[in-house]
Amino acid sequence: MSKVKPNRFEAERIKKLEKIQSLGLDPWGQRFDGHTPIAEARTQAPEESGVDGEEVRIAGRIMLRRKAGKLRFYDIKDWTGKIQLLFSRGDLTEAQWELMGTLDLGDLIGIDGYLRRTETGEISVFVKELTVLCKSLAQPPEKHHSVKDVELLLRQRSLDLIYTEGVLEKMLQRSQIIDSVRQTLRNHKFAEVETPMLHAVAGGAAARPFITHHNTLDIQLYMRIALELHLKRLMVGGIERVYEIGRVFRNEGIDATHNPEFTMIEVYQAYGNYETMMDLTEDIVTDAIKTISDTMVLPWGEDNTIDFSGPWERKKYYDLVKEHAGCDPNDPAAVAEVAKQQGIDTENVHPDVVLNEVFEATCEEHLTGPVFVIDYPASICPLTKRKKDDPNIAERFELFVHGMELANAYTELNDPLLQEELFKTQLSGLSDEDSMAKMDTDFIKALKVGMPPAGGLGIGIDRLVMLLTNSHSIRDVIYFPLLRPEGQPAPPE
């Protein structure tokens, strides 16, 4: 069986790899202890130029290189920052100078040297010893500092992280944000749990699941579309403050704010309600902002900002429809007329579903926020407790920021008889073969044991990261977004 012939760039790099081996060195590197992150090393540089500073050991990837007589300048970066290296012919042994000649852009190297500022004030490491830590066989993208092939970068995310300015920093901010969410919930005495990703019944949301098959049990299973029903079981079992950050899967569309596989957090607090969840949501988001920013006013797009300073506005759903749709939300005929103007189908559609589509079409774009939209039609909220003085209104809120829904929360329904009735209503009309037409009877059994009154909250982590890092596509904040296989044509419309 013949081997794949390397291209000329790879062939040249393999020659240099063999040269490293001929010098008795390992081109793939070994353990390299005691190195300092580059950002920390930079803080140790002397203030004056031309003065030798502390000795330092660093490691990173070669990003740039240039010659100046007997001097060689390299820029390397790690996940904390960049720094310039200066190789002087007089400072290195013959073997070390020869080893330097085997280096290419993209190689990972370790450096022992001393810090110094050049005459131009550039913080640099004057190299005393070079260690090869990994020879890169791949040619960097052309003009890597301004790579524009988005498809290439998403398919080869490692290139994007290395060569696109700001991507690595943004993804590390994602980790900081998630860690902050956990810390806020720890401060509020919540317990983190893990619940199953494979469900016998696709429940907790109105969404189409991914379907799989378990061979041993010979049963059909569903990738979870929500975290809710298992977390509520745990509340029944006595975990009064519970949350999970986990992957959720919905076999639906892909656009700027939707990916079939995404990260959610769901939180449940016994003896709370949706107002409790508003306060908690504000704490979660503002604490996350504090970990990545010195101000509560964050940029959005090129010209806009978002002021997350509290307290956030609270506006009623029905008031917003009156204001922006220009009709009485309690008048189905008037709502239907607006729906037709918006191109919304109303035939054989429940009036409250039509009302919600009118809300989405006419109101959401005006919700620059952050704003809590509260008190939704009860008929579209089957897991939500009704208001005492009006059973047609559900104690639910959605948090909007610049027209994007960021969080969804309820005063949770804990009446098992009403819950069972609402599930039946929700599922009526669906065929038996429909994967969403099955009631989770085990959940109803758990409710009958007794679930405390509670507030529940769901936040899309990917959307939260989008908003806090000024990203306008969910693909920008997910390490590996789902893509059509390379070369596969788009399905016919």
CSV table of C-alpha atoms in Angstrom, one decimal:
chain,number,residue,atom,x,y,z
A,1,MET,CA,0.0,0.0,0.0
A,2,SER,CA,1.6,3.3,-1.1
A,3,LYS,CA,2.1,6.2,1.2
A,4,VAL,CA,0.5,9.6,0.5
A,5,LYS,CA,3.2,11.8,-1.0
A,6,PRO,CA,3.8,15.0,1.0
A,7,ASN,CA,3.4,18.4,-0.7
A,8,ARG,CA,6.6,20.4,-1.3
A,9,PHE,CA,6.0,22.5,1.8
A,10,GLU,CA,5.6,19.4,4.0
A,11,ALA,CA,8.6,17.8,2.3
A,12,GLU,CA,10.8,20.8,3.2
A,13,ARG,CA,9.7,20.6,6.8
A,14,ILE,CA,10.3,16.8,6.9
A,15,LYS,CA,13.9,17.5,5.8
A,16,LYS,CA,14.3,19.9,8.7
A,17,LEU,CA,12.8,17.3,11.0
A,18,GLU,CA,15.4,14.8,9.9
A,19,LYS,CA,18.1,17.5,10.5
A,20,ILE,CA,16.9,17.8,14.1
A,21,GLN,CA,17.1,14.1,14.5
A,22,SER,CA,20.6,14.1,13.0
A,23,LEU,CA,21.6,16.5,15.8
A,24,GLY,CA,20.5,13.8,18.3
A,25,LEU,CA,17.4,15.7,19.3
A,26,ASP,CA,13.7,14.7,19.4
A,27,PRO,CA,11.7,16.8,17.0
A,28,TRP,CA,8.5,16.1,18.9
A,29,GLY,CA,9.9,17.4,22.2
A,30,GLN,CA,9.9,16.2,25.8
A,31,ARG,CA,8.7,17.4,29.1
A,32,PHE,CA,9.6,21.1,29.6
A,33,ASP,CA,9.2,22.1,33.3
A,34,GLY,CA,9.4,25.4,35.0
A,35,HIS,CA,8.4,27.7,32.1
A,36,THR,CA,6.6,31.0,32.8
A,37,PRO,CA,3.5,32.1,31.0
A,38,ILE,CA,4.5,34.8,28.5
A,39,ALA,CA,2.1,37.4,29.9
A,40,GLU,CA,3.7,36.9,33.3
A,41,ALA,CA,7.2,37.0,31.9
A,42,ARG,CA,6.6,40.3,30.2
A,43,THR,CA,5.8,41.9,33.6
A,44,GLN,CA,9.3,41.0,34.8
A,45,ALA,CA,11.1,43.0,32.0
A,46,PRO,CA,13.3,45.9,33.1
A,47,GLU,CA,11.8,49.4,32.6
A,48,GLU,CA,14.9,50.8,30.9
A,49,SER,CA,16.2,49.7,27.4
A,50,GLY,CA,19.6,48.1,27.1
A,51,VAL,CA,19.5,46.7,30.6
A,52,ASP,CA,19.7,43.0,31.2
A,53,GLY,CA,16.7,41.7,33.2
A,54,GLU,CA,15.9,38.5,34.9
A,55,GLU,CA,16.5,35.1,33.4
A,56,VAL,CA,13.3,33.5,32.1
A,57,ARG,CA,12.1,30.2,30.7
A,58,ILE,CA,9.1,30.4,28.3
A,59,ALA,CA,7.5,28.2,25.6
A,60,GLY,CA,5.3,29.0,22.6
A,61,ARG,CA,4.5,28.8,18.9
A,62,ILE,CA,6.5,30.7,16.3
A,63,MET,CA,4.3,33.3,14.6
A,64,LEU,CA,6.8,35.6,12.9
A,65,ARG,CA,10.5,35.7,12.0
A,66,ARG,CA,12.9,38.1,10.4
A,67,LYS,CA,16.6,38.7,9.8
A,68,ALA,CA,18.9,41.7,10.6
A,69,GLY,CA,22.5,40.9,9.9
A,70,LYS,CA,23.8,38.4,12.5
A,71,LEU,CA,20.6,38.7,14.5
A,72,ARG,CA,17.4,36.7,14.1
A,73,PHE,CA,14.1,37.9,15.5
A,74,TYR,CA,11.2,35.6,16.2
A,75,ASP,CA,7.8,36.2,17.7
A,76,ILE,CA,6.2,33.4,19.7
A,77,LYS,CA,2.9,33.2,21.5
A,78,ASP,CA,1.3,31.0,24.1
A,79,TRP,CA,-2.3,31.2,25.5
A,80,THR,CA,-1.5,34.3,27.5
A,81,GLY,CA,0.3,36.5,25.0
A,82,LYS,CA,3.2,37.2,22.6
A,83,ILE,CA,6.8,38.1,23.0
A,84,GLN,CA,9.8,38.8,20.8
A,85,LEU,CA,12.9,36.5,20.8
A,86,LEU,CA,16.3,37.7,19.8
A,87,PHE,CA,18.9,35.2,18.6
A,88,SER,CA,22.5,36.5,18.4
A,89,ARG,CA,25.2,34.6,16.6
A,90,GLY,CA,27.6,35.4,19.4
A,91,ASP,CA,25.4,34.2,22.2
A,92,LEU,CA,24.8,30.6,20.9
A,93,THR,CA,26.9,27.6,20.3
A,94,GLU,CA,27.4,26.3,16.7
A,95,ALA,CA,25.0,23.5,17.4
A,96,GLN,CA,22.3,25.8,18.8
A,97,TRP,CA,22.7,28.2,15.8
A,98,GLU,CA,22.4,25.2,13.4
A,99,LEU,CA,19.3,24.1,15.3
A,100,MET,CA,17.7,27.5,14.9
A,101,GLY,CA,18.1,27.1,11.2
A,102,THR,CA,15.6,24.2,11.3
A,103,LEU,CA,12.8,26.3,12.7
A,104,ASP,CA,9.7,27.2,10.7
A,105,LEU,CA,6.5,29.2,11.4
A,106,GLY,CA,4.2,27.2,13.5
A,107,ASP,CA,6.9,25.2,15.4
A,108,LEU,CA,6.6,25.0,19.2
A,109,ILE,CA,9.8,25.8,21.0
A,110,GLY,CA,11.1,26.3,24.5
A,111,ILE,CA,13.5,29.2,25.3
A,112,ASP,CA,15.9,29.9,28.2
A,113,GLY,CA,17.2,33.5,28.1
A,114,TYR,CA,17.1,36.9,29.8
A,115,LEU,CA,14.6,39.7,29.5
A,116,ARG,CA,15.6,43.0,27.9
A,117,ARG,CA,14.0,46.0,26.3
A,118,THR,CA,15.4,46.9,22.8
A,119,GLU,CA,16.3,50.5,21.9
A,120,THR,CA,12.8,50.8,20.5
A,121,GLY,CA,11.3,49.7,23.9
A,122,GLU,CA,10.2,46.2,22.7
A,123,ILE,CA,10.2,43.6,25.4
A,124,SER,CA,12.4,40.8,24.2
A,125,VAL,CA,14.0,37.6,25.4
A,126,PHE,CA,17.7,37.3,24.4
A,127,VAL,CA,18.1,33.6,23.8
A,128,LYS,CA,20.7,31.5,25.6
A,129,GLU,CA,19.3,28.1,24.8
A,130,LEU,CA,16.7,26.8,22.3
A,131,THR,CA,14.7,23.6,22.8
A,132,VAL,CA,12.5,22.2,20.0
A,133,LEU,CA,9.2,21.0,21.5
A,134,CYS,CA,7.3,20.1,18.4
A,135,LYS,CA,8.1,20.4,14.7
A,136,SER,CA,5.1,21.6,12.7
A,137,LEU,CA,4.7,19.9,9.3
A,138,ALA,CA,1.8,22.1,8.1
A,139,GLN,CA,2.3,25.3,6.3
A,140,PRO,CA,0.5,28.2,8.0
A,141,PRO,CA,-2.4,29.8,6.1
A,142,GLU,CA,-1.4,32.5,3.7
A,143,LYS,CA,-1.3,35.9,5.3
A,144,HIS,CA,-2.3,34.3,8.5
A,145,HIS,CA,-2.8,37.6,10.3
A,146,SER,CA,-5.9,38.2,8.2
A,147,VAL,CA,-7.3,34.8,7.3
A,148,LYS,CA,-10.7,35.3,5.7
A,149,ASP,CA,-11.7,31.7,4.7
A,150,VAL,CA,-14.3,31.3,7.4
A,151,GLU,CA,-15.2,27.8,6.2
A,152,LEU,CA,-11.6,26.6,6.5
A,153,LEU,CA,-11.2,28.1,9.9
A,154,LEU,CA,-14.4,26.4,11.2
A,155,ARG,CA,-13.4,23.1,9.8
A,156,GLN,CA,-9.9,23.4,11.2
A,157,ARG,CA,-10.6,25.2,14.4
A,158,SER,CA,-7.0,24.8,15.6
A,159,LEU,CA,-5.9,27.1,12.8
A,160,ASP,CA,-8.5,29.6,13.8
A,161,LEU,CA,-7.4,29.6,17.4
A,162,ILE,CA,-3.7,30.1,16.4
A,163,TYR,CA,-3.9,32.5,13.5
A,164,THR,CA,-7.1,34.6,13.9
A,165,GLU,CA,-6.7,37.6,16.2
A,166,GLY,CA,-8.9,37.4,19.3
A,167,VAL,CA,-10.4,34.0,18.8
A,168,LEU,CA,-8.3,32.2,21.5
A,169,GLU,CA,-8.9,35.0,23.9
A,170,LYS,CA,-12.7,34.9,23.2
A,171,MET,CA,-12.9,31.1,23.8
A,172,LEU,CA,-10.9,31.5,27.0
A,173,GLN,CA,-13.4,34.1,28.1
A,174,ARG,CA,-16.1,31.5,27.5
A,175,SER,CA,-14.4,29.3,30.1
A,176,GLN,CA,-14.2,32.3,32.5
A,177,ILE,CA,-17.9,33.0,32.0
A,178,ILE,CA,-18.9,29.4,32.7
A,179,ASP,CA,-16.7,29.2,35.8
A,180,SER,CA,-18.3,32.5,37.0
A,181,VAL,CA,-21.8,31.0,36.6
A,182,ARG,CA,-20.8,28.0,38.7
A,183,GLN,CA,-19.2,30.3,41.4
A,184,THR,CA,-22.4,32.5,41.6
A,185,LEU,CA,-24.5,29.4,42.1
A,186,ARG,CA,-22.1,28.0,44.7
A,187,ASN,CA,-22.5,31.3,46.5
A,188,HIS,CA,-26.2,30.8,46.4
A,189,LYS,CA,-25.9,27.3,47.9
A,190,PHE,CA,-26.9,25.4,44.7
A,191,ALA,CA,-25.8,21.8,44.1
A,192,GLU,CA,-24.4,20.9,40.6
A,193,VAL,CA,-25.6,17.5,39.3
A,194,GLU,CA,-25.4,15.4,36.1
A,195,THR,CA,-28.5,13.9,34.5
A,196,PRO,CA,-28.8,11.5,31.6
A,197,MET,CA,-28.3,12.5,28.0
A,198,LEU,CA,-30.1,9.5,26.7
A,199,HIS,CA,-33.9,9.6,27.4
A,200,ALA,CA,-36.6,7.1,26.9
A,201,VAL,CA,-39.0,10.0,26.4
A,202,ALA,CA,-38.1,13.3,24.7
A,203,GLY,CA,-39.6,15.8,27.2
A,204,GLY,CA,-39.1,19.2,28.9
A,205,ALA,CA,-39.4,21.2,25.7
A,206,ALA,CA,-41.3,21.4,22.4
A,207,ALA,CA,-38.4,20.4,20.1
A,208,ARG,CA,-37.6,17.6,17.7
A,209,PRO,CA,-35.0,15.2,19.1
A,210,PHE,CA,-32.2,13.2,17.6
A,211,ILE,CA,-33.1,9.5,17.8
A,212,THR,CA,-30.7,6.6,18.5
A,213,HIS,CA,-31.0,2.9,19.3
A,214,HIS,CA,-29.7,0.9,22.3
A,215,ASN,CA,-28.7,-2.5,21.0
A,216,THR,CA,-28.7,-4.5,24.2
A,217,LEU,CA,-32.1,-3.3,25.4
A,218,ASP,CA,-33.3,-3.1,21.8
A,219,ILE,CA,-35.1,0.2,22.5
A,220,GLN,CA,-35.3,3.6,20.8
A,221,LEU,CA,-33.7,6.4,22.8
A,222,TYR,CA,-33.6,10.2,22.4
A,223,MET,CA,-30.7,12.7,22.9
A,224,ARG,CA,-32.1,15.1,25.5
A,225,ILE,CA,-33.8,18.2,24.3
A,226,ALA,CA,-33.9,19.8,27.8
A,227,LEU,CA,-32.6,19.2,31.3
A,228,GLU,CA,-35.8,20.1,33.1
A,229,LEU,CA,-37.7,16.9,34.0
A,230,HIS,CA,-34.8,15.0,35.6
A,231,LEU,CA,-33.8,18.1,37.7
A,232,LYS,CA,-37.3,18.4,39.0
A,233,ARG,CA,-37.2,14.7,40.0
A,234,LEU,CA,-34.2,15.6,42.1
A,235,MET,CA,-36.1,18.4,43.7
A,236,VAL,CA,-38.8,15.9,44.6
A,237,GLY,CA,-36.0,13.8,46.1
A,238,GLY,CA,-34.9,16.6,48.4
A,239,ILE,CA,-32.2,18.6,46.5
A,240,GLU,CA,-33.8,22.0,47.1
A,241,ARG,CA,-31.3,24.0,45.0
A,242,VAL,CA,-30.1,22.2,42.0
A,243,TYR,CA,-28.6,23.0,38.6
A,244,GLU,CA,-26.9,21.4,35.7
A,245,ILE,CA,-24.7,22.8,32.9
A,246,GLY,CA,-24.9,20.4,30.0
A,247,ARG,CA,-25.2,19.7,26.3
A,248,VAL,CA,-28.6,19.7,24.8
A,249,PHE,CA,-29.5,18.4,21.3
A,250,ARG,CA,-32.3,19.5,19.0
A,251,ASN,CA,-32.8,18.2,15.5
A,252,GLU,CA,-33.7,21.5,14.1
A,253,GLY,CA,-32.3,24.4,12.0
A,254,ILE,CA,-28.9,26.1,12.0
A,255,ASP,CA,-28.6,29.9,12.0
A,256,ALA,CA,-26.8,32.7,13.8
A,257,THR,CA,-28.3,31.9,17.2
A,258,HIS,CA,-29.0,28.1,16.8
A,259,ASN,CA,-26.8,25.1,16.7
A,260,PRO,CA,-28.2,21.5,16.9
A,261,GLU,CA,-25.9,20.8,19.8
A,262,PHE,CA,-25.6,23.6,22.4
A,263,THR,CA,-24.9,24.3,26.1
A,264,MET,CA,-27.7,25.1,28.6
A,265,ILE,CA,-27.8,25.7,32.2
A,266,GLU,CA,-31.0,24.9,34.1
A,267,VAL,CA,-31.5,26.0,37.7
A,268,TYR,CA,-34.3,25.1,40.2
A,269,GLN,CA,-34.9,26.6,43.6
A,270,ALA,CA,-37.5,25.2,46.0
A,271,TYR,CA,-39.8,27.7,47.7
A,272,GLY,CA,-38.9,30.3,45.1
A,273,ASN,CA,-40.8,31.7,42.0
A,274,TYR,CA,-40.2,33.5,38.7
A,275,GLU,CA,-39.3,36.7,40.6
A,276,THR,CA,-36.7,34.8,42.6
A,277,MET,CA,-35.3,33.6,39.2
A,278,MET,CA,-35.1,37.2,37.9
A,279,ASP,CA,-32.9,38.3,40.8
A,280,LEU,CA,-30.7,35.2,40.3
A,281,THR,CA,-30.5,35.7,36.6
A,282,GLU,CA,-29.3,39.3,37.1
A,283,ASP,CA,-26.7,38.1,39.6
A,284,ILE,CA,-25.4,35.3,37.2
A,285,VAL,CA,-25.0,37.7,34.2
A,286,THR,CA,-23.5,40.6,36.1
A,287,ASP,CA,-21.0,38.4,38.0
A,288,ALA,CA,-20.0,36.9,34.6
A,289,ILE,CA,-19.4,40.4,33.2
A,290,LYS,CA,-17.2,41.3,36.2
A,291,THR,CA,-14.8,38.4,35.3
A,292,ILE,CA,-14.1,39.7,31.8
A,293,SER,CA,-14.7,43.4,32.0
A,294,ASP,CA,-14.1,46.4,34.2
A,295,THR,CA,-17.4,48.0,33.2
A,296,MET,CA,-21.0,47.0,33.0
A,297,VAL,CA,-21.3,48.7,29.6
A,298,LEU,CA,-20.2,46.3,26.9
A,299,PRO,CA,-19.9,46.9,23.1
A,300,TRP,CA,-22.4,45.3,20.7
A,301,GLY,CA,-21.6,45.5,17.0
A,302,GLU,CA,-19.6,48.4,15.8
A,303,ASP,CA,-21.8,51.3,17.1
A,304,ASN,CA,-24.0,49.9,19.9
A,305,THR,CA,-23.4,49.2,23.6
A,306,ILE,CA,-25.4,47.2,26.2
A,307,ASP,CA,-25.7,48.6,29.7
A,308,PHE,CA,-26.0,45.7,32.1
A,309,SER,CA,-26.2,47.9,35.2
A,310,GLY,CA,-29.2,46.9,37.3
A,311,PRO,CA,-31.9,46.8,38.1
A,312,TRP,CA,-33.1,45.6,34.7
A,313,GLU,CA,-36.5,46.6,33.3
A,314,ARG,CA,-39.5,44.3,33.6
A,315,LYS,CA,-42.2,44.6,31.0
A,316,LYS,CA,-45.5,42.7,30.6
A,317,TYR,CA,-46.0,40.6,27.5
A,318,TYR,CA,-49.5,41.9,26.8
A,319,ASP,CA,-48.4,45.5,27.2
A,320,LEU,CA,-45.7,45.0,24.7
A,321,VAL,CA,-48.1,43.6,22.1
A,322,LYS,CA,-50.4,46.6,22.6
A,323,GLU,CA,-47.4,48.9,22.1
A,324,HIS,CA,-45.6,47.4,19.2
A,325,ALA,CA,-48.3,45.3,17.3
A,326,GLY,CA,-50.9,48.0,17.8
A,327,CYS,CA,-53.8,45.7,18.7
A,328,ASP,CA,-55.6,44.4,21.7
A,329,PRO,CA,-53.9,41.0,22.6
A,330,ASN,CA,-57.2,39.8,24.1
A,331,ASP,CA,-59.0,40.3,20.8
A,332,PRO,CA,-58.2,37.2,18.6
A,333,ALA,CA,-59.7,38.8,15.5
A,334,ALA,CA,-57.5,41.9,15.9
A,335,VAL,CA,-54.4,39.7,16.5
A,336,ALA,CA,-55.2,37.6,13.5
A,337,GLU,CA,-55.4,40.7,11.3
A,338,VAL,CA,-51.9,41.8,12.4
A,339,ALA,CA,-50.7,38.3,11.8
A,340,LYS,CA,-51.9,38.3,8.3
A,341,GLN,CA,-50.1,41.7,7.7
A,342,GLN,CA,-47.0,40.0,9.0
A,343,GLY,CA,-47.4,36.9,6.7
A,344,ILE,CA,-48.2,34.6,9.7
A,345,ASP,CA,-50.5,31.6,9.0
A,346,THR,CA,-53.5,31.6,11.3
A,347,GLU,CA,-55.6,28.7,9.8
A,348,ASN,CA,-56.2,26.0,12.4
A,349,VAL,CA,-53.7,27.6,14.8
A,350,HIS,CA,-54.5,28.3,18.4
A,351,PRO,CA,-55.1,32.0,19.0
A,352,ASP,CA,-52.4,32.2,21.7
A,353,VAL,CA,-49.9,30.6,19.3
A,354,VAL,CA,-50.8,33.2,16.7
A,355,LEU,CA,-50.4,35.9,19.4
A,356,ASN,CA,-46.9,34.6,20.3
A,357,GLU,CA,-45.9,34.7,16.6
A,358,VAL,CA,-47.2,38.3,16.4
A,359,PHE,CA,-45.2,39.1,19.5
A,360,GLU,CA,-42.0,37.6,18.0
A,361,ALA,CA,-42.6,39.5,14.7
A,362,THR,CA,-43.4,42.9,16.1
A,363,CYS,CA,-42.0,43.1,19.6
A,364,GLU,CA,-38.7,41.3,19.9
A,365,GLU,CA,-36.7,43.7,17.7
A,366,HIS,CA,-37.5,46.5,20.1
A,367,LEU,CA,-36.3,44.7,23.2
A,368,THR,CA,-32.7,46.1,23.4
A,369,GLY,CA,-32.7,45.4,27.1
A,370,PRO,CA,-31.6,43.8,29.1
A,371,VAL,CA,-35.4,43.5,29.8
A,372,PHE,CA,-37.5,40.8,31.5
A,373,VAL,CA,-40.6,40.1,29.5
A,374,ILE,CA,-43.1,38.7,32.0
A,375,ASP,CA,-46.5,37.1,32.2
A,376,TYR,CA,-47.1,35.0,29.1
A,377,PRO,CA,-50.3,33.3,27.8
A,378,ALA,CA,-50.8,30.2,30.0
A,379,SER,CA,-51.8,28.0,27.1
A,380,ILE,CA,-48.2,28.1,25.6
A,381,CYS,CA,-46.6,27.4,28.9
A,382,PRO,CA,-47.5,23.8,29.9
A,383,LEU,CA,-44.9,23.5,32.7
A,384,THR,CA,-45.7,26.8,34.4
A,385,LYS,CA,-47.9,27.8,37.4
A,386,ARG,CA,-50.7,30.2,36.6
A,387,LYS,CA,-51.2,33.6,38.3
A,388,LYS,CA,-53.6,33.4,41.3
A,389,ASP,CA,-55.8,36.2,40.0
A,390,ASP,CA,-55.8,35.1,36.3
A,391,PRO,CA,-55.4,31.5,35.3
A,392,ASN,CA,-55.0,32.6,31.7
A,393,ILE,CA,-51.6,34.1,32.5
A,394,ALA,CA,-48.5,32.1,33.3
A,395,GLU,CA,-45.8,33.2,35.8
A,396,ARG,CA,-43.1,33.1,33.2
A,397,PHE,CA,-40.4,35.5,32.0
A,398,GLU,CA,-38.0,35.6,29.1
A,399,LEU,CA,-34.9,37.8,29.2
A,400,PHE,CA,-34.1,39.7,26.0
A,401,VAL,CA,-31.0,41.6,25.0
A,402,HIS,CA,-30.9,43.3,21.6
A,403,GLY,CA,-33.8,41.2,20.4
A,404,MET,CA,-32.1,37.9,21.4
A,405,GLU,CA,-33.8,35.6,24.0
A,406,LEU,CA,-31.2,34.8,26.6
A,407,ALA,CA,-33.1,33.2,29.4
A,408,ASN,CA,-36.4,31.6,30.1
A,409,ALA,CA,-37.9,31.0,33.6
A,410,TYR,CA,-41.1,29.9,35.3
A,411,THR,CA,-42.8,29.6,38.6
A,412,GLU,CA,-42.8,25.8,38.2
A,413,LEU,CA,-46.1,23.9,38.0
A,414,ASN,CA,-46.1,21.3,40.8
A,415,ASP,CA,-49.8,20.1,40.6
A,416,PRO,CA,-49.5,16.6,39.1
A,417,LEU,CA,-53.1,16.4,38.1
A,418,LEU,CA,-53.0,19.7,36.1
A,419,GLN,CA,-49.6,18.8,34.7
A,420,GLU,CA,-51.0,15.5,33.4
A,421,GLU,CA,-54.0,17.3,31.8
A,422,LEU,CA,-51.7,19.9,30.2
A,423,PHE,CA,-49.4,17.3,28.8
A,424,LYS,CA,-52.4,15.5,27.2
A,425,THR,CA,-53.6,18.8,25.7
A,426,GLN,CA,-50.1,19.5,24.4
A,427,LEU,CA,-49.7,16.1,22.8
A,428,SER,CA,-53.2,15.9,21.3
A,429,GLY,CA,-53.3,15.8,17.6
A,430,LEU,CA,-49.8,14.3,17.2
A,431,SER,CA,-49.5,10.9,15.6
A,432,ASP,CA,-48.4,8.0,17.7
A,433,GLU,CA,-45.3,7.7,15.6
A,434,ASP,CA,-44.3,11.3,16.4
A,435,SER,CA,-41.2,11.2,18.7
A,436,MET,CA,-42.7,14.2,20.6
A,437,ALA,CA,-46.1,12.5,21.2
A,438,LYS,CA,-45.2,10.5,24.3
A,439,MET,CA,-45.9,11.6,27.8
A,440,ASP,CA,-43.3,11.2,30.5
A,441,THR,CA,-45.4,9.2,32.9
A,442,ASP,CA,-42.5,8.6,35.3
A,443,PHE,CA,-42.2,12.4,35.7
A,444,ILE,CA,-45.9,12.6,36.6
A,445,LYS,CA,-45.4,9.8,39.2
A,446,ALA,CA,-42.6,11.8,40.7
A,447,LEU,CA,-44.8,14.9,40.9
A,448,LYS,CA,-47.4,12.9,42.8
A,449,VAL,CA,-44.8,12.2,45.5
A,450,GLY,CA,-44.7,16.0,46.0
A,451,MET,CA,-42.5,18.7,44.5
A,452,PRO,CA,-42.1,21.9,46.5
A,453,PRO,CA,-43.2,25.1,44.9
A,454,ALA,CA,-40.2,26.4,43.0
A,455,GLY,CA,-38.7,28.8,40.5
A,456,GLY,CA,-36.9,27.4,37.5
A,457,LEU,CA,-34.5,29.0,35.1
A,458,GLY,CA,-32.8,28.1,31.8
A,459,ILE,CA,-30.0,30.2,30.2
A,460,GLY,CA,-28.4,29.5,26.8
A,461,ILE,CA,-24.7,29.5,27.6
A,462,ASP,CA,-23.6,30.0,24.0
A,463,ARG,CA,-25.9,33.0,23.6
A,464,LEU,CA,-24.7,34.5,26.9
A,465,VAL,CA,-21.1,34.2,25.7
A,466,MET,CA,-22.1,35.8,22.3
A,467,LEU,CA,-23.6,38.8,24.1
A,468,LEU,CA,-20.7,39.3,26.5
A,469,THR,CA,-18.0,38.9,23.9
A,470,ASN,CA,-19.6,40.9,21.1
A,471,SER,CA,-20.0,37.9,18.8
A,472,HIS,CA,-22.8,37.8,16.3
A,473,SER,CA,-22.9,34.1,15.4
A,474,ILE,CA,-23.2,31.2,17.7
A,475,ARG,CA,-20.5,29.5,15.6
A,476,ASP,CA,-18.0,32.1,16.9
A,477,VAL,CA,-18.3,30.9,20.5
A,478,ILE,CA,-18.6,27.1,20.0
A,479,TYR,CA,-15.3,25.3,19.6
A,480,PHE,CA,-16.6,22.9,17.0
A,481,PRO,CA,-20.0,24.0,15.5
A,482,LEU,CA,-21.8,21.5,13.3
A,483,LEU,CA,-20.9,21.8,9.6
A,484,ARG,CA,-22.0,19.9,6.5
A,485,PRO,CA,-19.4,17.3,5.6
A,486,GLU,CA,-16.8,18.8,3.3
A,487,GLY,CA,-17.8,18.3,-0.4
A,488,GLN,CA,-21.4,17.3,0.4
A,489,PRO,CA,-23.8,19.5,-1.5
A,490,ALA,CA,-26.6,21.4,0.2
A,491,PRO,CA,-30.0,19.6,0.2
A,492,PRO,CA,-32.5,20.9,-2.4
A,493,GLU,CA,-34.8,23.6,-1.1
